[in-house]
Structures are given as C-alpha cells and as structure tokens.
Short mmCIF file of C-alpha atoms and ligand atoms in Angstrom, two decimals:
data_model
loop_
_atom_site.label_atom_id
_atom_site.label_comp_id
_atom_site.label_asym_id
_atom_site.label_seq_id
_atom_site.Cartn_x
_atom_site.Cartn_y
_atom_site.Cartn_z
CA MET A 1 0.00 -0.04 0.08
CA THR A 2 1.24 3.53 -0.64
CA CYS A 3 -0.72 5.23 2.05
CA ASN A 4 1.47 6.86 4.56
CA ILE A 5 0.97 8.01 8.14
CA ASP A 6 1.18 11.80 8.38
CA GLU A 7 -0.11 14.76 10.37
CA THR A 8 -3.68 13.95 9.56
CA HIS A 9 -3.39 10.77 11.71
CA ASP A 10 -1.93 12.59 14.77
CA PRO A 11 -3.96 11.28 17.73
CA ALA A 12 -3.38 14.80 19.40
CA LEU A 13 -5.13 16.62 16.57
CA VAL A 14 -8.28 18.34 17.72
CA ALA A 15 -11.21 19.63 15.71
CA TRP A 16 -12.98 22.87 16.55
CA VAL A 17 -16.24 20.77 16.21
CA ALA A 18 -16.49 19.77 19.83
CA SER A 19 -18.45 16.54 19.19
CA ALA A 20 -15.63 15.13 16.94
CA ASN A 21 -13.04 14.90 19.72
CA GLY A 22 -13.29 11.42 21.20
CA HIS A 23 -16.01 10.39 18.89
CA SER A 24 -16.25 6.76 18.48
CA ASP A 25 -16.70 6.77 14.48
CA PHE A 26 -15.96 10.15 13.09
CA PRO A 27 -13.00 12.01 14.78
CA VAL A 28 -11.02 14.38 12.63
CA GLN A 29 -8.59 11.60 11.93
CA ASN A 30 -11.29 9.77 9.85
CA LEU A 31 -12.89 12.27 7.45
CA PRO A 32 -15.31 9.95 5.34
CA TYR A 33 -17.48 11.06 2.57
CA ALA A 34 -21.13 10.52 1.89
CA ILE A 35 -24.12 12.04 -0.10
CA PHE A 36 -26.51 13.81 2.33
CA ARG A 37 -29.70 15.67 1.97
CA ARG A 38 -31.44 17.95 4.36
CA GLY A 39 -35.22 18.17 3.73
CA ASP A 40 -36.07 18.92 0.20
CA ASP A 41 -32.64 20.22 -0.48
CA ARG A 42 -30.62 18.65 -3.33
CA ALA A 43 -28.09 15.87 -2.65
CA ARG A 44 -24.70 17.10 -1.72
CA ILE A 45 -21.43 15.83 -0.69
CA GLY A 46 -20.47 15.95 2.96
CA VAL A 47 -17.62 14.94 5.27
CA ALA A 48 -18.40 13.48 8.73
CA ILE A 49 -17.01 15.29 11.61
CA GLY A 50 -18.36 13.98 14.99
CA GLU A 51 -22.19 14.25 15.08
CA GLN A 52 -22.03 16.83 12.30
CA ILE A 53 -21.71 16.95 8.60
CA LEU A 54 -19.69 19.63 6.68
CA ASP A 55 -21.33 20.55 3.41
CA LEU A 56 -18.39 20.33 1.02
CA ALA A 57 -20.20 22.00 -2.02
CA ALA A 58 -20.34 24.90 0.42
CA VAL A 59 -16.60 24.65 1.13
CA ALA A 60 -15.93 24.50 -2.67
CA ASP A 61 -18.20 27.51 -3.19
CA LEU A 62 -16.10 29.48 -0.68
CA GLY A 63 -13.00 28.68 -2.73
CA LEU A 64 -11.46 26.91 0.28
CA VAL A 65 -10.14 23.96 -1.89
CA ASP A 66 -7.84 23.74 -4.78
CA ALA A 67 -9.43 24.66 -8.13
CA ASP A 68 -9.38 21.18 -9.46
CA LEU A 69 -11.40 20.00 -6.63
CA ILE A 70 -14.31 22.57 -6.76
CA ALA A 71 -16.48 20.77 -9.47
CA VAL A 72 -15.67 17.34 -7.89
CA LEU A 73 -17.16 18.54 -4.49
CA GLN A 74 -20.26 20.18 -6.02
CA SER A 75 -21.45 16.99 -7.59
CA ALA A 76 -24.37 15.01 -6.27
CA THR A 77 -22.53 11.82 -6.27
CA LEU A 78 -19.09 10.74 -5.25
CA ASN A 79 -17.99 9.07 -8.58
CA ASP A 80 -15.80 12.10 -9.55
CA LEU A 81 -14.30 11.94 -6.08
CA LEU A 82 -13.59 8.15 -6.63
CA ALA A 83 -12.06 9.14 -10.09
CA LEU A 84 -9.33 11.31 -8.41
CA THR A 85 -5.73 10.06 -8.11
CA PRO A 86 -4.73 9.13 -4.55
CA ALA A 87 -2.56 12.17 -4.62
CA ALA A 88 -5.47 14.39 -5.28
CA ARG A 89 -7.53 12.47 -2.62
CA ARG A 90 -4.70 12.87 -0.07
CA ARG A 91 -4.61 16.67 -0.94
CA LEU A 92 -8.26 16.98 -0.18
CA ARG A 93 -7.94 15.18 3.15
CA HIS A 94 -5.05 17.33 4.20
CA ARG A 95 -7.03 20.41 3.34
CA LEU A 96 -10.12 19.21 5.28
CA SER A 97 -8.06 18.27 8.30
CA PHE A 98 -6.58 21.64 8.34
CA LEU A 99 -9.93 23.52 7.84
CA LEU A 100 -11.61 21.51 10.62
CA SER A 101 -8.73 21.96 13.11
CA ASP A 102 -7.64 25.47 12.67
CA ARG A 103 -9.91 27.76 14.65
CA GLY A 104 -9.37 30.58 12.01
CA TYR A 105 -11.96 28.84 9.74
CA GLU A 106 -14.63 28.28 12.32
CA ALA A 107 -16.66 31.39 11.70
CA ALA A 108 -16.69 30.75 7.81
CA LEU A 109 -17.66 27.13 8.12
CA LEU A 110 -19.95 27.05 11.04
CA PRO A 111 -23.04 28.08 8.87
CA HIS A 112 -22.23 24.87 6.72
CA LEU A 113 -22.14 22.28 9.44
CA VAL A 114 -25.31 20.43 9.83
CA ALA A 115 -26.31 17.95 12.30
CA GLY A 116 -26.21 14.38 11.07
CA ALA A 117 -29.38 13.59 12.75
CA ASP A 118 -31.28 16.11 10.51
CA CYS A 119 -30.01 14.57 7.28
CA THR A 120 -30.77 11.57 5.06
CA LEU A 121 -27.73 9.65 3.67
CA GLY A 122 -28.01 8.30 0.10
CA LEU A 123 -26.02 5.95 -1.89
CA PRO A 124 -22.50 7.37 -2.02
CA ALA A 125 -22.16 6.78 -5.81
CA THR A 126 -23.95 5.75 -8.91
CA ILE A 127 -22.87 2.00 -8.82
CA GLY A 128 -22.25 0.80 -12.22
CA ASP A 129 -21.49 -2.74 -11.28
CA TYR A 130 -21.35 -4.89 -8.20
CA THR A 131 -19.45 -8.13 -7.78
CA ASP A 132 -19.34 -10.19 -4.67
CA PHE A 133 -16.44 -12.46 -3.54
CA TYR A 134 -16.04 -15.28 -1.12
CA VAL A 135 -12.75 -14.48 0.61
CA GLY A 136 -13.92 -15.37 4.18
CA ILE A 137 -12.39 -18.73 4.55
CA HIS A 138 -14.26 -19.71 7.71
CA HIS A 139 -17.38 -18.78 6.06
CA ALA A 140 -16.57 -20.88 2.98
CA LEU A 141 -15.77 -23.92 5.19
CA ASN A 142 -18.83 -23.56 7.40
CA VAL A 143 -21.30 -23.10 4.41
CA GLY A 144 -19.46 -25.73 2.29
CA SER A 145 -19.83 -28.33 5.10
CA LEU A 146 -23.65 -27.54 5.16
CA PHE A 147 -24.30 -27.58 1.33
CA ARG A 148 -21.50 -30.30 0.62
CA PRO A 149 -20.43 -32.17 3.71
CA ASP A 150 -18.09 -34.38 1.57
CA ALA A 151 -16.07 -31.52 -0.04
CA PRO A 152 -16.63 -28.30 2.05
CA LEU A 153 -13.75 -26.39 0.39
CA LEU A 154 -13.52 -26.85 -3.24
CA PRO A 155 -10.10 -27.44 -4.73
CA ASN A 156 -9.94 -23.93 -6.38
CA TYR A 157 -10.51 -22.04 -3.21
CA ARG A 158 -6.85 -21.58 -2.11
CA HIS A 159 -5.80 -20.61 -5.64
CA ILE A 160 -8.35 -18.25 -6.86
CA PRO A 161 -10.43 -15.44 -5.34
CA ILE A 162 -14.02 -16.84 -5.93
CA GLY A 163 -16.59 -14.34 -7.01
CA TYR A 164 -19.69 -13.70 -9.06
CA HIS A 165 -21.37 -10.77 -10.58
CA GLY A 166 -24.17 -9.27 -8.30
CA ARG A 167 -26.60 -6.78 -9.13
CA ALA A 168 -26.13 -2.95 -8.58
CA SER A 169 -29.76 -1.80 -8.97
CA SER A 170 -30.91 -3.18 -5.75
CA ILE A 171 -28.15 -1.90 -3.37
CA ARG A 172 -29.62 0.53 -0.94
CA PRO A 173 -28.12 2.70 1.78
CA SER A 174 -28.39 1.98 5.46
CA GLY A 175 -31.91 2.67 7.02
CA GLN A 176 -34.05 1.63 4.04
CA PRO A 177 -36.37 -1.42 4.87
CA VAL A 178 -35.85 -4.65 3.07
CA ARG A 179 -38.74 -6.71 1.57
CA ARG A 180 -38.68 -10.38 2.18
CA PRO A 181 -38.24 -11.97 -1.14
CA ASN A 182 -40.59 -14.54 -2.77
CA GLY A 183 -39.00 -17.25 -4.87
CA GLN A 184 -38.84 -20.93 -5.68
CA LEU A 185 -38.36 -23.06 -2.81
CA LYS A 186 -37.86 -26.99 -2.63
CA LEU A 187 -39.28 -27.72 0.85
CA ALA A 188 -38.04 -30.65 2.82
CA GLY A 189 -40.16 -33.76 2.12
CA GLN A 190 -41.76 -32.33 -1.00
CA GLU A 191 -41.18 -33.77 -4.50
CA GLU A 192 -41.79 -30.43 -6.35
CA PRO A 193 -40.78 -26.87 -5.87
CA THR A 194 -43.27 -24.21 -4.60
CA PHE A 195 -43.37 -20.36 -4.95
CA GLY A 196 -43.64 -18.08 -1.94
CA PRO A 197 -41.92 -16.10 0.79
CA SER A 198 -38.36 -17.13 1.68
CA ARG A 199 -38.41 -18.83 5.15
CA ARG A 200 -34.65 -18.74 5.47
CA LEU A 201 -33.79 -15.00 5.14
CA ASP A 202 -30.18 -14.30 6.35
CA PHE A 203 -27.76 -11.55 6.53
CA GLU A 204 -24.15 -11.62 5.45
CA LEU A 205 -21.51 -9.51 7.24
CA GLU A 206 -19.12 -8.05 4.51
CA LEU A 207 -16.76 -5.33 3.83
CA GLY A 208 -17.38 -3.30 0.63
CA ILE A 209 -14.65 -2.03 -1.46
CA TRP A 210 -15.22 1.11 -3.63
CA ILE A 211 -13.40 1.29 -6.88
CA ALA A 212 -11.38 4.36 -7.70
CA GLY A 213 -9.88 5.18 -11.04
CA GLU A 214 -10.35 2.86 -14.07
CA ASN A 215 -8.53 0.52 -16.18
CA GLU A 216 -9.14 0.43 -19.92
CA LEU A 217 -10.94 -2.60 -21.22
CA GLY A 218 -8.47 -5.30 -22.18
CA ARG A 219 -5.81 -3.96 -19.74
CA PRO A 220 -5.30 -5.77 -16.32
CA ILE A 221 -4.43 -4.09 -13.09
CA PRO A 222 -1.01 -5.35 -11.91
CA ILE A 223 -1.11 -6.26 -8.25
CA GLY A 224 1.40 -3.53 -7.53
CA GLU A 225 -1.06 -0.91 -8.92
CA ALA A 226 -4.20 -2.22 -7.32
CA PRO A 227 -4.16 0.01 -4.30
CA LYS A 228 -4.57 3.04 -6.62
CA HIS A 229 -7.83 1.50 -7.70
CA ILE A 230 -9.29 1.33 -4.22
CA GLY A 231 -11.15 4.64 -3.19
CA GLY A 232 -12.44 3.33 0.11
CA PHE A 233 -14.48 0.88 2.00
CA CYS A 234 -17.89 0.37 3.56
CA LEU A 235 -19.96 -2.21 5.49
CA LEU A 236 -22.09 -4.40 3.20
CA ASN A 237 -25.09 -6.71 4.20
CA ASP A 238 -25.48 -9.01 1.41
CA TRP A 239 -28.93 -10.20 2.29
CA SER A 240 -29.44 -13.80 1.15
CA ALA A 241 -32.51 -16.10 1.03
CA ARG A 242 -30.95 -19.43 1.92
CA ASP A 243 -33.87 -21.65 0.74
CA ILE A 244 -34.01 -19.98 -2.69
CA GLN A 245 -30.25 -20.34 -2.92
CA ALA A 246 -30.00 -23.98 -2.01
CA TRP A 247 -32.48 -24.75 -4.87
CA GLU A 248 -31.27 -22.28 -7.62
CA TYR A 249 -27.33 -22.28 -7.09
CA GLN A 250 -26.44 -25.26 -9.25
CA PRO A 251 -24.83 -25.10 -11.74
CA LEU A 252 -24.51 -21.20 -12.28
CA GLY A 253 -24.17 -19.85 -8.64
CA PRO A 254 -26.33 -17.28 -6.77
CA PHE A 255 -29.08 -15.40 -8.50
CA LEU A 256 -32.41 -14.38 -7.17
CA SER A 257 -31.55 -15.49 -3.75
CA LYS A 258 -28.96 -12.67 -3.46
CA ASN A 259 -30.14 -9.76 -5.85
CA PHE A 260 -33.46 -8.64 -4.20
CA HIS A 261 -31.59 -6.21 -1.84
CA SER A 262 -28.03 -5.30 -0.49
CA THR A 263 -27.54 -2.82 2.23
CA ILE A 264 -24.44 -0.72 2.41
CA SER A 265 -23.25 1.86 5.12
CA PRO A 266 -23.30 5.42 3.57
CA TRP A 267 -19.83 6.62 4.51
CA ILE A 268 -16.81 5.92 2.16
CA ILE A 269 -13.96 5.35 4.59
CA THR A 270 -10.83 6.28 2.66
CA PRO A 271 -7.62 4.18 2.40
CA GLU A 272 -5.94 7.29 3.85
CA ALA A 273 -7.89 7.20 7.00
CA LEU A 274 -7.18 3.32 7.26
CA ALA A 275 -3.42 3.89 6.87
CA PRO A 276 -2.58 3.11 10.55
CA PHE A 277 -4.74 0.15 10.60
CA ARG A 278 -2.94 -1.74 7.79
CA GLN A 279 -1.25 -5.15 8.72
CA ALA A 280 0.37 -8.07 7.15
CA GLN A 281 -1.70 -10.72 5.43
CA PRO A 282 -1.76 -13.92 7.64
CA ALA A 283 1.01 -16.19 6.49
CA ARG A 284 -0.24 -19.47 4.69
CA SER A 285 0.54 -22.62 6.50
CA GLU A 286 2.70 -25.33 5.32
CA GLY A 287 1.23 -27.18 2.36
CA GLU A 288 -1.12 -24.31 1.36
CA PRO A 289 -0.33 -23.19 -2.29
CA ARG A 290 1.42 -19.98 -2.68
CA PRO A 291 -0.74 -17.56 -4.90
CA LEU A 292 0.24 -17.28 -8.59
CA ALA A 293 2.62 -14.53 -9.47
CA TYR A 294 -0.07 -12.11 -10.76
CA LEU A 295 -1.67 -12.16 -7.19
CA TRP A 296 1.69 -11.99 -5.28
CA ASP A 297 3.31 -8.82 -4.14
CA GLU A 298 5.64 -8.49 -1.22
CA SER A 299 4.36 -5.04 -0.19
CA ASP A 300 0.67 -6.19 -0.43
CA GLN A 301 1.53 -9.32 1.81
CA HIS A 302 3.41 -7.08 4.18
CA GLN A 303 0.76 -4.32 4.63
CA GLY A 304 -2.23 -5.19 2.45
CA GLY A 305 -4.44 -6.66 5.30
CA LEU A 306 -6.89 -4.46 7.33
CA ALA A 307 -7.17 -4.72 11.14
CA LEU A 308 -10.99 -4.01 11.60
CA ASP A 309 -13.32 -5.46 14.10
CA MET A 310 -16.72 -5.99 12.82
CA GLU A 311 -20.01 -6.94 14.50
CA VAL A 312 -23.70 -7.72 13.81
CA LEU A 313 -26.53 -7.01 16.12
CA ILE A 314 -30.20 -7.87 15.96
CA CYS A 315 -33.16 -5.87 17.40
CA THR A 316 -36.58 -7.43 17.04
CA GLU A 317 -39.93 -5.57 16.95
CA ARG A 318 -40.71 -6.95 20.48
CA MET A 319 -37.15 -5.73 21.63
CA ARG A 320 -37.74 -2.29 20.25
CA ALA A 321 -41.26 -2.13 21.95
CA ASN A 322 -39.75 -3.13 25.25
CA SER A 323 -36.70 -0.50 24.76
CA ILE A 324 -34.31 -3.52 25.00
CA SER A 325 -30.85 -2.76 23.41
CA PRO A 326 -29.90 -4.66 20.30
CA LYS A 327 -28.22 -7.99 20.94
CA ARG A 328 -24.84 -8.80 19.33
CA LEU A 329 -24.97 -11.94 17.30
CA CYS A 330 -21.40 -12.00 16.27
CA ARG A 331 -17.96 -10.31 16.41
CA THR A 332 -15.32 -11.00 13.86
CA LYS A 333 -12.08 -9.44 12.15
CA THR A 334 -11.23 -8.66 8.71
CA SER A 335 -7.92 -10.56 9.10
CA HIS A 336 -10.03 -13.63 8.41
CA MET A 337 -10.02 -12.67 4.76
CA TYR A 338 -8.10 -15.23 2.76
CA TRP A 339 -7.31 -12.68 -0.01
CA THR A 340 -6.48 -9.09 0.44
CA ALA A 341 -8.52 -6.26 -1.14
CA ALA A 342 -5.62 -5.68 -3.79
CA GLN A 343 -5.80 -9.33 -4.83
CA ILE A 344 -9.46 -9.14 -5.18
CA VAL A 345 -9.18 -6.04 -7.54
CA THR A 346 -6.25 -7.63 -9.41
CA HIS A 347 -7.91 -10.94 -10.00
CA HIS A 348 -11.20 -9.05 -11.18
CA ALA A 349 -9.31 -7.27 -13.81
CA SER A 350 -6.88 -10.09 -14.71
CA ASN A 351 -8.80 -10.97 -17.66
CA GLY A 352 -8.96 -7.56 -19.00
CA CYS A 353 -12.39 -6.65 -17.42
CA ASN A 354 -12.62 -2.98 -16.87
CA LEU A 355 -13.51 -1.59 -13.38
CA ASN A 356 -14.97 1.87 -13.01
CA PRO A 357 -14.94 4.58 -10.26
CA GLY A 358 -18.02 3.93 -8.29
CA ASP A 359 -18.07 0.17 -8.86
CA LEU A 360 -18.59 -1.85 -5.67
CA LEU A 361 -16.90 -5.14 -4.65
CA GLY A 362 -18.02 -7.25 -1.67
CA THR A 363 -15.53 -9.36 0.10
CA GLY A 364 -17.98 -12.13 0.96
CA THR A 365 -18.96 -13.03 4.37
CA ILE A 366 -16.17 -12.60 6.99
CA SER A 367 -16.61 -15.25 9.70
CA GLY A 368 -14.19 -16.22 12.46
CA PRO A 369 -13.28 -19.76 13.51
CA THR A 370 -16.00 -19.93 16.34
CA ARG A 371 -19.79 -19.60 16.59
CA ASP A 372 -19.71 -16.08 18.22
CA ALA A 373 -17.64 -14.96 15.15
CA PHE A 374 -19.81 -16.34 12.26
CA GLY A 375 -21.01 -13.65 10.08
CA SER A 376 -24.34 -15.10 9.07
CA LEU A 377 -27.30 -16.83 10.68
CA LEU A 378 -26.95 -19.86 8.35
CA GLU A 379 -23.56 -20.61 10.26
CA ILE A 380 -24.68 -19.35 13.67
CA SER A 381 -27.73 -21.51 13.69
CA SER A 382 -25.98 -24.50 11.95
CA GLY A 383 -28.30 -24.47 9.11
CA GLY A 384 -31.29 -23.69 11.24
CA ALA A 385 -30.74 -26.57 13.78
CA GLU A 386 -29.53 -24.39 16.76
CA PRO A 387 -31.64 -21.41 17.44
CA VAL A 388 -30.35 -18.24 19.14
CA THR A 389 -32.21 -17.08 22.19
CA LEU A 390 -32.78 -13.34 22.52
CA PRO A 391 -33.28 -11.32 25.79
CA THR A 392 -37.00 -11.28 25.18
CA GLY A 393 -37.12 -15.12 25.10
CA GLU A 394 -37.59 -15.11 21.43
CA THR A 395 -35.51 -17.36 19.35
CA ARG A 396 -34.01 -17.04 15.88
CA THR A 397 -32.72 -19.45 13.27
CA PHE A 398 -33.10 -16.92 10.47
CA VAL A 399 -34.30 -13.37 10.20
CA GLU A 400 -38.02 -12.71 10.95
CA ASP A 401 -40.15 -9.72 9.63
CA GLY A 402 -39.63 -6.79 11.84
CA ASP A 403 -36.17 -7.66 12.74
CA GLU A 404 -33.55 -4.97 12.40
CA ILE A 405 -30.18 -6.12 11.59
CA ILE A 406 -27.17 -3.74 12.36
CA LEU A 407 -23.59 -4.08 11.28
CA ARG A 408 -20.71 -2.00 12.61
CA ALA A 409 -16.82 -1.82 12.17
CA ARG A 410 -14.26 -0.06 14.00
CA ALA A 411 -10.37 0.27 13.77
CA GLU A 412 -8.30 0.52 16.77
CA ARG A 413 -4.52 0.70 17.29
CA GLU A 414 -2.36 1.70 20.26
CA GLY A 415 -1.11 5.30 19.68
CA PHE A 416 -3.82 6.36 17.11
CA ALA A 417 -7.18 7.77 17.24
CA SER A 418 -9.94 4.89 16.75
CA ILE A 419 -12.13 5.40 13.80
CA GLY A 420 -15.45 3.63 12.88
CA PHE A 421 -17.55 3.03 9.95
CA GLY A 422 -20.90 4.34 11.11
CA GLU A 423 -23.83 1.79 10.85
CA CYS A 424 -25.43 -0.38 8.17
CA ARG A 425 -28.88 -1.15 9.47
CA ALA A 426 -32.19 -2.15 7.69
CA VAL A 427 -35.50 -3.67 9.07
CA VAL A 428 -37.19 -6.63 7.28
CA GLN A 429 -40.60 -6.13 5.97
CA PRO A 430 -43.23 -8.96 5.02
CA ALA A 431 -43.04 -10.36 1.57
CA VAL A 432 -45.47 -9.01 -1.12
CA THR A 433 -48.47 -11.23 -1.21
MN1 MN B 501 -22.22 -12.46 -0.11
#
C-alpha cells in the first residue's frame, strides 16, 4: 500500500467541532465522505465530523479548496471523487483536516455544518457494477460443510479469489427497509418446488470495496497498482435467501437469492484514514499453495491486510417495543479474509475486465473460527438446527419480519485515534403477497 501515516493521523489533533473529539466513529482523523440531503434540499457531498456533517459543496463555493477539486465537490455523487488520483484525494484530506482543526476557519464554516441527525444519507455513488467475492475462509468452510459435507472447500479455493457478478440496481443505503423476497423453494419432504416467501432469510457481514480510477477494457491491473484502484471501504449486508439459494445455485451460482436487496453503510472510509490500521496478510501454512505470481506482491503481503473489528446486532420488533438494546450476534475481524483487497481487485481485472470509479466489490461473508464470530445466521444456527435465544425469550434461526439487523466496524490501534464506519442497518418487512 502506498498510504503513509502523516499529520492528519496525529492522535493529538483536535477539531473545533466539539462532538468530533473522542467521537467513536468520526473524529477528525477519519474524514469519510457521503451524499447527504437535508429536507427537500438537493443531494450534496459531505464529510463527517463528530455528530455533524460539513457541506463540501459550500466549502468549494467559498473557494477553500484547490481549483481542480471545486467541481468534484459540487457533484451530487461521489463518482468524480472516486475518479481522483490517490495524490489528489490525499490533498483534499489534508485540506479538510486543516480547515476543521484551525480555529481561524470556524466562523466561515460554522454555517455549513449540519447535524447528521437532521439528514438523510443516500447511496454514495452511482454504482455501475457490483461483484461479490467469497474470501472469508471460515465462512466458505462452514457453508461448504452444510451444502456439501463431503467437500466443504472446493479445490480451487486456495488458488483463486472466488466471485460472482451481483446486481447494482438493488443496492440501498442503510436505513431503507428490506422486503422479504418471494421465490422458488424446494421444501423438505416435497417432490416439487413451490413459490412463496423465503423462510430462511439471512444477513451476510461483509466489507465493501469502492473502486477508484479505471482500467481500460483489455488492460489488467497489476497487483502493485491495485491500491490505486481502491477509493474506500464500507459495510455491506448481502441479504441472502438460503432456501431460494439452495434450490437455484447449481450449476451457475447465486441469482435471485441474492439480488433482491443489498444494504451498504453510507460513508466511504478512505484508504488514507485506514493507513494506521494496515497489517500483514496472515501467512499461509505449510502445504497451502502460494498464490500465482499475478496475485503476489511483497508489499501487499506485508501491509495489504486490514485490522478491523466487525459486529452484527439484532433488534426485533418486540425488543424495540420493550426498549431492549440490540443484541450482538457475532463479532469478527477482517484478518479472516483469505485474499487481500488488492488481490481481489487484481483478480477481477486479470482477464482485462474494466473496473470503473463507483463500482462496488463485496469481500464475501467474513466469519471467524468460532460460533460467536460467524457472519451469517446460516452458520450461527448451523443451518437452522441451533436457534439463538434473545433477551425477550424469542428465538431465531433466520431473520423474521420486523427484525432490524445492524452492522458495525471499528479500527483501533495503540497510539492512534480509533475510527469507525458508522452503521449499516435495515428492518425486514413482510413479503409481497
Ligand atoms: Mn455475499
């Protein structure tokens, strides 16, 4: 990775926006971007600072950024920002860090700070394409043993980052409800399939990777260049209907069990913000194949991993009615990714497939090795056999109507300010009848 630690990461840096200092997600060391809307106002680019959002279109109008960034910040999507070079993106970060920490700009910028609670956050970018991978090796092992007990991990897994093309049109930002899908189900004990609401609706805890820059069609992205094609990260809940999936997935893979809705967190956390939280990719053990040369880069192996803690919580309708706090279903780490973000990007473009700014890649479900670290209910409930008991006495094997699923992620490291991703949440609504 080419991102360096600099003065914008200084844990002693203080913002003049009081709520930012010590904020669990958005201190001045984070500076993530989103598209926000206040009331009927147009969609605008903002940067999170504590509980507030700074309107970057206004910052551009005031002429407080370099001339080449003005139009980028006046856009209604982050696609142009994602098309910036890493150097230009770093320049913007430095400028915003300075403007938000130098009291000399407080009077000019105060009128352009809005309370996050008063805003609706939209999709960060117009998403041209969405691809979902399968790099959580514990998830692959767990699901593999449920679907194919004789061969849980297929022979290709340790050689190739497995993925499939998802659907961009049904990706929605956090907060928008999810409609339970109808589909073809082959129920246990029945000879013929039926059509109806999924009975095994599930979440998948994933990291989203925002593509920056573009590669010309026919021109692969060398692994050493892959970091330049990553513009940021978000949380991704890849909602999955396990019963539809089990019936439809052979031989071409996931289809309607996955493309009815995917929820993402609205903030793009930049690679620069995550620079202090890079780590080595876990070494492969004796006997595991070394990745092919096009996927191997010493620097990527040395610092291409991410040190993020992720968690999933559930809050049922009854829990909300009784003011019971959401219950954690799992807690895991991005170090359980078998392939790095750079390897995912390079593999995707290795045949010449062109990736564009605003494309979204999902890592696949990131499970840990134990039940309390499994990133889907399919795994937590062992395919529906072992229900989870909630504080109300309710039990769950899969997601029920009225349940809200909440994803969170945080980065912590001694000597640095912790940063968070914000939330990715959605309530499940009954199927269309
Ligand atoms: Mn997935």
